[in-house]
Coordinates of C-alpha atoms in Angstrom, one line a residue:
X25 CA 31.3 -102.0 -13.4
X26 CA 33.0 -104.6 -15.7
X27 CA 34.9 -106.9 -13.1
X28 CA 31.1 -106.9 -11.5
X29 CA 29.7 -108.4 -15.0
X30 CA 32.5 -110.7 -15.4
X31 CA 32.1 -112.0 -11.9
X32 CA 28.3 -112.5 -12.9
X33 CA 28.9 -114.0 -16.4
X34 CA 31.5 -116.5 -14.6
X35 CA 28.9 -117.5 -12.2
X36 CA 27.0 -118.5 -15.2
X37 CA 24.3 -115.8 -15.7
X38 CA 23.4 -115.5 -19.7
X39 CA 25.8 -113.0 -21.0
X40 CA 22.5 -110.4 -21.2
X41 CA 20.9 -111.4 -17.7
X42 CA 24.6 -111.3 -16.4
X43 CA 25.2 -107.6 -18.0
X44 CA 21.5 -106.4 -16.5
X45 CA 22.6 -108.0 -13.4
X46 CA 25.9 -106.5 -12.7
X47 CA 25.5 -102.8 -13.8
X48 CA 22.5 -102.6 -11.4
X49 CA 24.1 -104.1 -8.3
X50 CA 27.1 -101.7 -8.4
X51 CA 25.7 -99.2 -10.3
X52 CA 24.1 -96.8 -7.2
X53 CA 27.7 -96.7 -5.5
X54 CA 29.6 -96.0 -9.0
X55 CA 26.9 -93.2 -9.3
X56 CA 27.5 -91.7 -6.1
X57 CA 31.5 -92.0 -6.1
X58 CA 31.8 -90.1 -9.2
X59 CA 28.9 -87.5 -8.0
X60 CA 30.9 -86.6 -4.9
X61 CA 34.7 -86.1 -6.8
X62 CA 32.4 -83.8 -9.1
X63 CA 31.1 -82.1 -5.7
X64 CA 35.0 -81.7 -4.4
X65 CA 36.2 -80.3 -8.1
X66 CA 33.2 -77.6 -7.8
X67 CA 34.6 -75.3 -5.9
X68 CA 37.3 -74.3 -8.3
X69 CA 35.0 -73.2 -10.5
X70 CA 33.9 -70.2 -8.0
X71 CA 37.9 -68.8 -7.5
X72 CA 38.2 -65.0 -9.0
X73 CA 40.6 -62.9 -10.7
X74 CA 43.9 -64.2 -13.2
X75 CA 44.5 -67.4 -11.2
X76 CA 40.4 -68.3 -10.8
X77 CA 40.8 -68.2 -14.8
X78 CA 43.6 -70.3 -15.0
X79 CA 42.5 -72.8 -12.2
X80 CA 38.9 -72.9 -13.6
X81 CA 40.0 -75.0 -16.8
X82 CA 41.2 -77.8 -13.8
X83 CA 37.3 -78.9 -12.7
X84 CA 36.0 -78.0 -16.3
X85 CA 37.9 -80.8 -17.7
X86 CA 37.7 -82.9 -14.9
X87 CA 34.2 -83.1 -14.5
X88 CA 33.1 -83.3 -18.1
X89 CA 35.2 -86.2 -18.1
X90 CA 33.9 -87.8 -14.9
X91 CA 30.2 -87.5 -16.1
X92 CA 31.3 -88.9 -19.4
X93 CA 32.9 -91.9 -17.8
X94 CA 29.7 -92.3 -16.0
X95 CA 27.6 -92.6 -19.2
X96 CA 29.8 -94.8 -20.4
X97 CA 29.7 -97.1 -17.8
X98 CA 26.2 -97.2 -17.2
X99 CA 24.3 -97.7 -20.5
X100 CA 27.6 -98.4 -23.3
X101 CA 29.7 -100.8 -21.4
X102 CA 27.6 -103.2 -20.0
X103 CA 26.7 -103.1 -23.8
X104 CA 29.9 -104.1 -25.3
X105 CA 30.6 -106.6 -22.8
X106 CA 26.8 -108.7 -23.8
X107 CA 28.2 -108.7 -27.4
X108 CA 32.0 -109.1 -26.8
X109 CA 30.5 -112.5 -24.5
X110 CA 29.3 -113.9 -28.1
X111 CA 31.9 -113.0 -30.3
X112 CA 35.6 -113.8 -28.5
X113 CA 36.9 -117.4 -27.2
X114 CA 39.3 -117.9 -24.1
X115 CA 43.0 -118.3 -25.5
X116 CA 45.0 -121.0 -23.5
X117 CA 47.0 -117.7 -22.3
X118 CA 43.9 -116.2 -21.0
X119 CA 42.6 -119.3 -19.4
X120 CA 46.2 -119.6 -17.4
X121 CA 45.8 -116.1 -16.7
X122 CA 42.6 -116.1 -15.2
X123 CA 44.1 -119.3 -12.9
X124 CA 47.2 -118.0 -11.5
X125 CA 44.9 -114.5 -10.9
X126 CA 42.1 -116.8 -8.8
X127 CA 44.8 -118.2 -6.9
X128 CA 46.6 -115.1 -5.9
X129 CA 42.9 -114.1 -4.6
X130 CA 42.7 -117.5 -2.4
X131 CA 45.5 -118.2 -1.3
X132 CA 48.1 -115.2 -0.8
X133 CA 45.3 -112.3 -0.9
X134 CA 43.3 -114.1 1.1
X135 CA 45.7 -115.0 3.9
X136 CA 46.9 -111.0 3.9
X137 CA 43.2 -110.4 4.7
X138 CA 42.5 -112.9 7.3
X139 CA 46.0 -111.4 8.6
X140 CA 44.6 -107.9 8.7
X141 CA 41.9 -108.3 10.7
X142 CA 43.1 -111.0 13.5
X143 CA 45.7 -108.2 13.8
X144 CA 43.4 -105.0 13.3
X145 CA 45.0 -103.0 15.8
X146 CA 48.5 -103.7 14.6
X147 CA 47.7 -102.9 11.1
X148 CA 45.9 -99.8 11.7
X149 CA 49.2 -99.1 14.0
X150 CA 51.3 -99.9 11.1
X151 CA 49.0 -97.7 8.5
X152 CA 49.7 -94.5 10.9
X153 CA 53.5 -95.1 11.5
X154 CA 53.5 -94.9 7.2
X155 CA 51.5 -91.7 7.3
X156 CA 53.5 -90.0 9.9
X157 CA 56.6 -91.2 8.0
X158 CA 55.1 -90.2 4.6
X159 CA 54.3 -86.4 6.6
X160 CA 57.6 -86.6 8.1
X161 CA 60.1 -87.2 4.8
X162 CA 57.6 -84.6 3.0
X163 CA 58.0 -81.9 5.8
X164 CA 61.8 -82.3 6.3
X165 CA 62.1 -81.4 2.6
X166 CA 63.4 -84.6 1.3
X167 CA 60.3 -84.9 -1.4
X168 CA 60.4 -81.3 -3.3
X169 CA 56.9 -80.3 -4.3
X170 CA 56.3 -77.2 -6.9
X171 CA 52.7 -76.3 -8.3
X172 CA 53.5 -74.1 -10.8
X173 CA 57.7 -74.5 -11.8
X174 CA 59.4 -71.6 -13.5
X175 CA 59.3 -72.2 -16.9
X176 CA 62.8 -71.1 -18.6
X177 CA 62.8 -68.9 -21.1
X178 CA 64.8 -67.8 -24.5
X179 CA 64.9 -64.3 -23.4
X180 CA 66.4 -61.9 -20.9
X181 CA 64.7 -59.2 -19.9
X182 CA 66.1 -56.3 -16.9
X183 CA 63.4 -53.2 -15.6
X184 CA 65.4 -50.7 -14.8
X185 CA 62.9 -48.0 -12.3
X186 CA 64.9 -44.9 -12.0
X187 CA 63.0 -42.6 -9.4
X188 CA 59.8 -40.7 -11.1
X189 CA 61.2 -37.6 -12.8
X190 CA 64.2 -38.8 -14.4
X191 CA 64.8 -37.3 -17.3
X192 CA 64.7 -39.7 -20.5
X193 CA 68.0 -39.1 -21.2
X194 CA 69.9 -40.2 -18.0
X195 CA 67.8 -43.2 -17.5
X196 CA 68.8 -43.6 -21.6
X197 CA 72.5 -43.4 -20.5
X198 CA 71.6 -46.2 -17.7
X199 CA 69.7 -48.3 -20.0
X200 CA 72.7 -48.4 -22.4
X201 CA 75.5 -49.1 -19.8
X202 CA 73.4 -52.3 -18.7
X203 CA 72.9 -53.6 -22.3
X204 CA 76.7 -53.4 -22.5
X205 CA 77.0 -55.1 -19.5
X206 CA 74.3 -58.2 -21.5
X207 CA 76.2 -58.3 -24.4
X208 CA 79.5 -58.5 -22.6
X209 CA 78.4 -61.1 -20.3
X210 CA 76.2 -63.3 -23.2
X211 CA 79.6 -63.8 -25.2
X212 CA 82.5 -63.5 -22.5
X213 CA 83.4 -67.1 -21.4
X214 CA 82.5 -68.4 -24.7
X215 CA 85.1 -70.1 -27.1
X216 CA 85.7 -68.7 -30.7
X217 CA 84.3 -71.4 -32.7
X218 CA 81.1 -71.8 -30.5
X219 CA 78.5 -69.9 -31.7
X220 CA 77.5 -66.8 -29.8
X221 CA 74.8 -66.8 -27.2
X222 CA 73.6 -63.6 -28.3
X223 CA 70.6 -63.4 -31.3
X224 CA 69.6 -59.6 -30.4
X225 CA 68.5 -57.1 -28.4
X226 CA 66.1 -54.6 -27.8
X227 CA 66.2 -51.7 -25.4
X228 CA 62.7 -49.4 -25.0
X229 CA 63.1 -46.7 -22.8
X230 CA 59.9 -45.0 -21.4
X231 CA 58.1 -48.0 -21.0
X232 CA 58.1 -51.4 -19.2
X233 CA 56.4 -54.4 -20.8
X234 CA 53.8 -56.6 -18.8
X235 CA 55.4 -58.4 -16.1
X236 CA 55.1 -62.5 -15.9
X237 CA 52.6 -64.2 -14.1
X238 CA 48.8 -64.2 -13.0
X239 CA 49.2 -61.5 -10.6
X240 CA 51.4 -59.6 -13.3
X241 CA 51.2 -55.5 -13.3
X242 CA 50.4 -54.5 -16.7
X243 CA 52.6 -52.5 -19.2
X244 CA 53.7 -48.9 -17.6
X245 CA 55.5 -46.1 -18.7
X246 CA 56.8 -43.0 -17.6
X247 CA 60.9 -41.4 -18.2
X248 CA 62.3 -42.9 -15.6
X249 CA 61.3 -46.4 -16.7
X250 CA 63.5 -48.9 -19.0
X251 CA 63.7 -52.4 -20.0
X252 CA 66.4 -54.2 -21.9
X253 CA 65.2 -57.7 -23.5
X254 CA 68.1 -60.0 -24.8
X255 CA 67.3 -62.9 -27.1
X256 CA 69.3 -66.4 -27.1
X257 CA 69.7 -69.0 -28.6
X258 CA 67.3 -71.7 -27.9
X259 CA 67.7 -73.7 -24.9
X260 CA 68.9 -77.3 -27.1
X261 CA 72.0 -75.4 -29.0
X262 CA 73.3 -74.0 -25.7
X263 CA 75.4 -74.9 -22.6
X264 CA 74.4 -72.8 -20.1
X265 CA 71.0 -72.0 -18.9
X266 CA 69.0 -68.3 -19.3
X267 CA 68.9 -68.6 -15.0
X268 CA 72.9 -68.8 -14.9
X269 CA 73.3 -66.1 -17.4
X270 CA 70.1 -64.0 -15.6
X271 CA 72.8 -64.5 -12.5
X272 CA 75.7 -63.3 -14.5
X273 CA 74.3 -60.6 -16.0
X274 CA 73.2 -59.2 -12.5
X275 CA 76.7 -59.9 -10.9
X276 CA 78.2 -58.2 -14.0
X277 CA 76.0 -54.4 -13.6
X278 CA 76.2 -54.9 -9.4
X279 CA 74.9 -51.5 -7.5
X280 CA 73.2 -49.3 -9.7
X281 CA 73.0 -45.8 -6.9
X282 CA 70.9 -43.7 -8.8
X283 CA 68.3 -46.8 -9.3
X284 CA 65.1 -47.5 -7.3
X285 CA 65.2 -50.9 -8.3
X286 CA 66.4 -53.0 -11.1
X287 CA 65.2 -56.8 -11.9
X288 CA 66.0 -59.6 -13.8
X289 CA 63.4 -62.1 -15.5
X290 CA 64.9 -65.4 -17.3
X291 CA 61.5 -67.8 -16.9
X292 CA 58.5 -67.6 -19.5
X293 CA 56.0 -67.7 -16.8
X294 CA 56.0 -68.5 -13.1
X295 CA 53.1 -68.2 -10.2
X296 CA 54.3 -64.6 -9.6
X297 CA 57.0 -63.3 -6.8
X298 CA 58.8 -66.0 -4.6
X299 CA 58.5 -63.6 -1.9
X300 CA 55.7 -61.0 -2.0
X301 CA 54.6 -59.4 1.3
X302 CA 51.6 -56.5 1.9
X303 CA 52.4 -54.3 4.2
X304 CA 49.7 -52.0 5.5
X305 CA 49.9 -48.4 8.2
X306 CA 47.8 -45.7 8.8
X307 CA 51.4 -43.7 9.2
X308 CA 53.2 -43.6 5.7
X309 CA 56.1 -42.5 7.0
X310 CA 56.4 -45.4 9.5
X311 CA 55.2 -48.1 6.4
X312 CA 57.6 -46.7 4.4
X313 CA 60.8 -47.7 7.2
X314 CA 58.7 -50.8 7.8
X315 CA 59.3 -51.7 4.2
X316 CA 63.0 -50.7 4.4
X317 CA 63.8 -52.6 7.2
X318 CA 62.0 -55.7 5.7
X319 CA 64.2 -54.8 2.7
X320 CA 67.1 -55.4 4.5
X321 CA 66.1 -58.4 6.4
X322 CA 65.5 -60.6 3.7
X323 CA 68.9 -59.4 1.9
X324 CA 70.5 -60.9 4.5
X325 CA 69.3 -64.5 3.7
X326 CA 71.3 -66.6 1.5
X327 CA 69.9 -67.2 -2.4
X328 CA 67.4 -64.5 -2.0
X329 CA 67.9 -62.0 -4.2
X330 CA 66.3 -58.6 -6.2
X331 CA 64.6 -57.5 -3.5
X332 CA 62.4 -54.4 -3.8
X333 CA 59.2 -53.0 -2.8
X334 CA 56.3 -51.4 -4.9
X335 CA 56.5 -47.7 -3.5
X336 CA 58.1 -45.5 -6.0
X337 CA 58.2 -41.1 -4.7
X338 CA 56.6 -39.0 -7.4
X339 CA 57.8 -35.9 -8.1
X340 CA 58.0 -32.8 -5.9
X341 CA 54.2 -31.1 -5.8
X342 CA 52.6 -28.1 -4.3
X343 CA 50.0 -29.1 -1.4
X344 CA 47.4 -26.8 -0.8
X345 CA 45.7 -26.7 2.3
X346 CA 43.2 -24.2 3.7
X347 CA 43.0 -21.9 6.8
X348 CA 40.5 -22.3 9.1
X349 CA 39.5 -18.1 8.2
X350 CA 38.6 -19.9 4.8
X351 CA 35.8 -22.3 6.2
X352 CA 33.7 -19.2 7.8
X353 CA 34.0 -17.6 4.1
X354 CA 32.0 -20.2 2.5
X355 CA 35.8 -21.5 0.8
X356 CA 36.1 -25.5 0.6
X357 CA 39.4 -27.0 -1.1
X358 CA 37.9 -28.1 -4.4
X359 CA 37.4 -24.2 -4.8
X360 CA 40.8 -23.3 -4.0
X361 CA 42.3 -26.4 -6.5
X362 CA 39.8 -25.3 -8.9
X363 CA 40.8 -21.3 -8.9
X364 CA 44.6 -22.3 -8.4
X365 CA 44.2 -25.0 -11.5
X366 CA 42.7 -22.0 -13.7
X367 CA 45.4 -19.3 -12.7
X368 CA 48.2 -21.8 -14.3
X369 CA 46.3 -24.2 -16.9
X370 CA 43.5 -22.2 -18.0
X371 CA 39.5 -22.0 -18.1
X372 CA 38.2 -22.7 -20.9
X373 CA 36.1 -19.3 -21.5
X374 CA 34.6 -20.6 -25.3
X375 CA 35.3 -22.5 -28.1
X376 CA 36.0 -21.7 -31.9
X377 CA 34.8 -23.0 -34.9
X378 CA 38.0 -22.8 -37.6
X379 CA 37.8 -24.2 -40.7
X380 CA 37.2 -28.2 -39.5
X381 CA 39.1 -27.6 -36.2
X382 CA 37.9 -26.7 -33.0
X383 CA 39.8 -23.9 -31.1
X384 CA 39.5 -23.9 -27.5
X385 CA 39.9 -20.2 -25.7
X386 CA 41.8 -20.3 -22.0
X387 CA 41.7 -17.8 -19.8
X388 CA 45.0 -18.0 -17.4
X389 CA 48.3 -15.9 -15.9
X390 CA 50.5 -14.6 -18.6
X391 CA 53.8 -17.1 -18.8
X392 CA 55.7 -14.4 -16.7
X393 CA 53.6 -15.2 -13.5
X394 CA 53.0 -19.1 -15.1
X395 CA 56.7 -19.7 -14.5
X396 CA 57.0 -18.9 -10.6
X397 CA 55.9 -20.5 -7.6
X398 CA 55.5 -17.7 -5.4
X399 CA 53.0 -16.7 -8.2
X400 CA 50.5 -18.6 -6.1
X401 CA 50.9 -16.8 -3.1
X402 CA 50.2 -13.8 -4.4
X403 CA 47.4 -14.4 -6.1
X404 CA 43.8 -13.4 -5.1
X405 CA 40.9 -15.9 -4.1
X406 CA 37.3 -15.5 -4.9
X407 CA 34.7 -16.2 -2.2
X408 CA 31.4 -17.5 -2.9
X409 CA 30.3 -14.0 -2.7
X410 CA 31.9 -12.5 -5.3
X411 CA 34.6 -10.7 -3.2
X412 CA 38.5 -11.4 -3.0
X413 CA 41.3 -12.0 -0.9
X414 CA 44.5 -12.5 -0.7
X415 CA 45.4 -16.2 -0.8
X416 CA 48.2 -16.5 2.3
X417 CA 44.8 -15.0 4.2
X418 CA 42.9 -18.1 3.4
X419 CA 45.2 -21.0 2.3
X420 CA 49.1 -22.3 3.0
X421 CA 51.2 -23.7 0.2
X422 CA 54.0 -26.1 0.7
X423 CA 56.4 -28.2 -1.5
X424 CA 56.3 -32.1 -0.7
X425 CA 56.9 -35.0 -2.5
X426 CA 53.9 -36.7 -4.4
X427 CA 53.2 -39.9 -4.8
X428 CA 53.7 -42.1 -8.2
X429 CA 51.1 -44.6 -7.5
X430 CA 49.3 -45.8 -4.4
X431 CA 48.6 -49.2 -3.9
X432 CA 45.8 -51.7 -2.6
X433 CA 44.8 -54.8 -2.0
X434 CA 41.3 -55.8 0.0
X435 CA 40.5 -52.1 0.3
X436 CA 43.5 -51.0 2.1
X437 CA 46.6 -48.9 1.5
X438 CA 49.8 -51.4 0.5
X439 CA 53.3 -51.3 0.2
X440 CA 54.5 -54.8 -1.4
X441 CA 57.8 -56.3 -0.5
X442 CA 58.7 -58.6 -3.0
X443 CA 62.1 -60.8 -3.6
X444 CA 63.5 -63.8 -5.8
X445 CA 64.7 -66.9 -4.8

């Protein structure tokens, strides 16, 4: 908009007429360029979940600026550059300038362009060799291209998973043997005069904090969870970056047996998992070796390291299931859970006013029968009729393994494979 109100003003227009002029002969294709980028930035306003918040404040800025620029250029520009006409004088610099400029445009500018087009075909030969050169040095590798770069941190954090059940102390006793293992390695190569690496640490057992990244789990916790956090010193008074001593600290603790899975974190925030693959089966059994053989696939490749996967075995459970007797008694399995539940936790029969307390009365087993599984088989069920029977008659009981969570993503059942790189 301003080179096309110069060129007008140079031509002689009055600096007013020229202004008028100008604005209004490029002003519909100024419009319409800055209309369509808005149109492209759009749809990243309509992404969902953590990363459609963090990509939404992209276009928000962007277009707020682009339609500012455009009011700008439309009514305050042309504006300024009526008065600025009056007020300023050409220096001797600006008048040589403006000459060697108008010769570059007529004589080597111009030439390129006559160039150009006598030789259309070779130069729109020559701008596709560039492209497929440009796509070529880009796909070998040789230009590196990141969109969201890990982002190093001052701390060191290890999860430590034990397998559901653990009791508190032993994954207590594992915790401690890898905080050793941090302190030892923060200090170990490190000259006596040189300050120590090491500014504390903090172990929590029972708990793991929220991971890093927009598709981060949030904080869990459970006995057979951990997580050690190690604070350095800051990144300018150091030698030796968090990643190296992430890597030493996971050389230095190797195989842990007894783990599920143990991972290391040295970035303040990152995109999420380097390697993160859903895996989805009607058949658990056959997801589950799925998983473990993608496990050990990507092991196998050079710099790719903590690999694990999302399923984590619950505890051992009893799994009721009913007999097909049960079904022509008017018995479903929310009965049987329900009558089962009451035996060993209690009904609540009525509740007591004490004082300011409320007192809850359960009706269950005494603790002799409480404390026995085979307390269940012997037990009697009621039918909907009011009459009993025995509960091997209508129902089978076996021990199996629970689950600790179950997964999904887009409505279907997920182990995730994830890795670092």
């Amino acid at each position: 908009m301003g080179e096309n109100i110069y060129r007008r003003q140079e031509e002689g227009l009055e600096p007013l007429e020229g202004a008028v002029s100008g604005a209004l002969e490029v002003g519909r294709p100024v419009i319409f360029a800055v209309l369509t980028t808005v149109a492209a930035f759009y749809p990243l306003l309509l992404g969902s979940g953590v990363m459609g918040k963090l990509m939404r404040n992209i276009p928000t800025v962007v277009i707020l600026v682009l339609l500012g620029s455009l009011v700008e250029c439309l009514l305050i520009l042309p504006a300024h550059l009526v008065a600025s006409k009056h007020r300023t004088k050409k220096s001797m610099e600006e008048k040589r300038t403006a000459r060697w400029l108008k010769w570059f445009i007529r004589r080597p500018y111009a030439w390129a362009v006559d160039f150009c087009v006598r030789w259309r075909y070779a130069t729109v030969a020559l701008g596709i060799a560039i492209l497929l050169v440009t796509v070529g040095i880009w796909q070998a590798g040789w230009i590196k291209f990141t969109l969201f770069p890990k982002v190093e941190s001052d701390f060191l954090k290890c999860r430590l998973t034990m397998p559901a059940g653990t009791p508190v102390e032993r994954t207590a006793e594992i915790a401690g043997l890898l905080e050793q293992a941090g302190k030892a390695e923060a200090d170990e190569k490190r000259s006596e005069d040189a300050p120590s690496l090491l500014k504390g640490i903090i172990t929590r057992v029972g708990k793991h904090g929220r991971g890093h990244g927009p598709m981060a789990s949030g904080p869990l916790s459970g006995s057979h969870l951990a997580q050690i956090t190690i604070e350095l010193l800051e990144g300018e008074k150091r030698d030796v970056t968090a990643t190296q001593l992430g890597n030493l600290w996971r050389q230095k603790v190797g195989i842990v047996p007894d783990a599920e899975a143990i991972t290391y974190q040295s970035v303040l925030f990152s995109a999420g998992n380097a390697v993160e693959v859903h895996m989805s089966l009607d058949d658990h059994d056959l997801l589950e070796a799925a998983a473990e053989k993608l496990k050990e696939e990507l092991k196998t490749y050079p710099g790719v390291f903590d690999v694990s996967d999302s399923f984590l075995p619950g505890k051992d459970e009893m799994q009721l299931k009913l007999k097909l007797t049960a079904r022509s008694l008017g018995l479903t399995l929310d009965d049987l859970a329900k009558q089962v539940r009451h035996a060993f936790y209690g009904a609540e029969a009525l509740r007591l006013q004490r004082d300011q307390d409320e007192v809850k009365v359960m009706i269950r087993y005494p603790e002799s029968k409480r404390k026995s599984l085979g307390s269940v088989e012997d037990m009697y069920i009621r039918t909907p009729d009011g009459s009993e029977v025995p509960f091997n008659q209508v129902a089978e009981v076996k021990m199996e393994e629970g689950y600790a969570a179950i997964e999904r993503a887009q409505r279907y059942r997920v182990i995730k494979v994830t890795a670092d790189v």
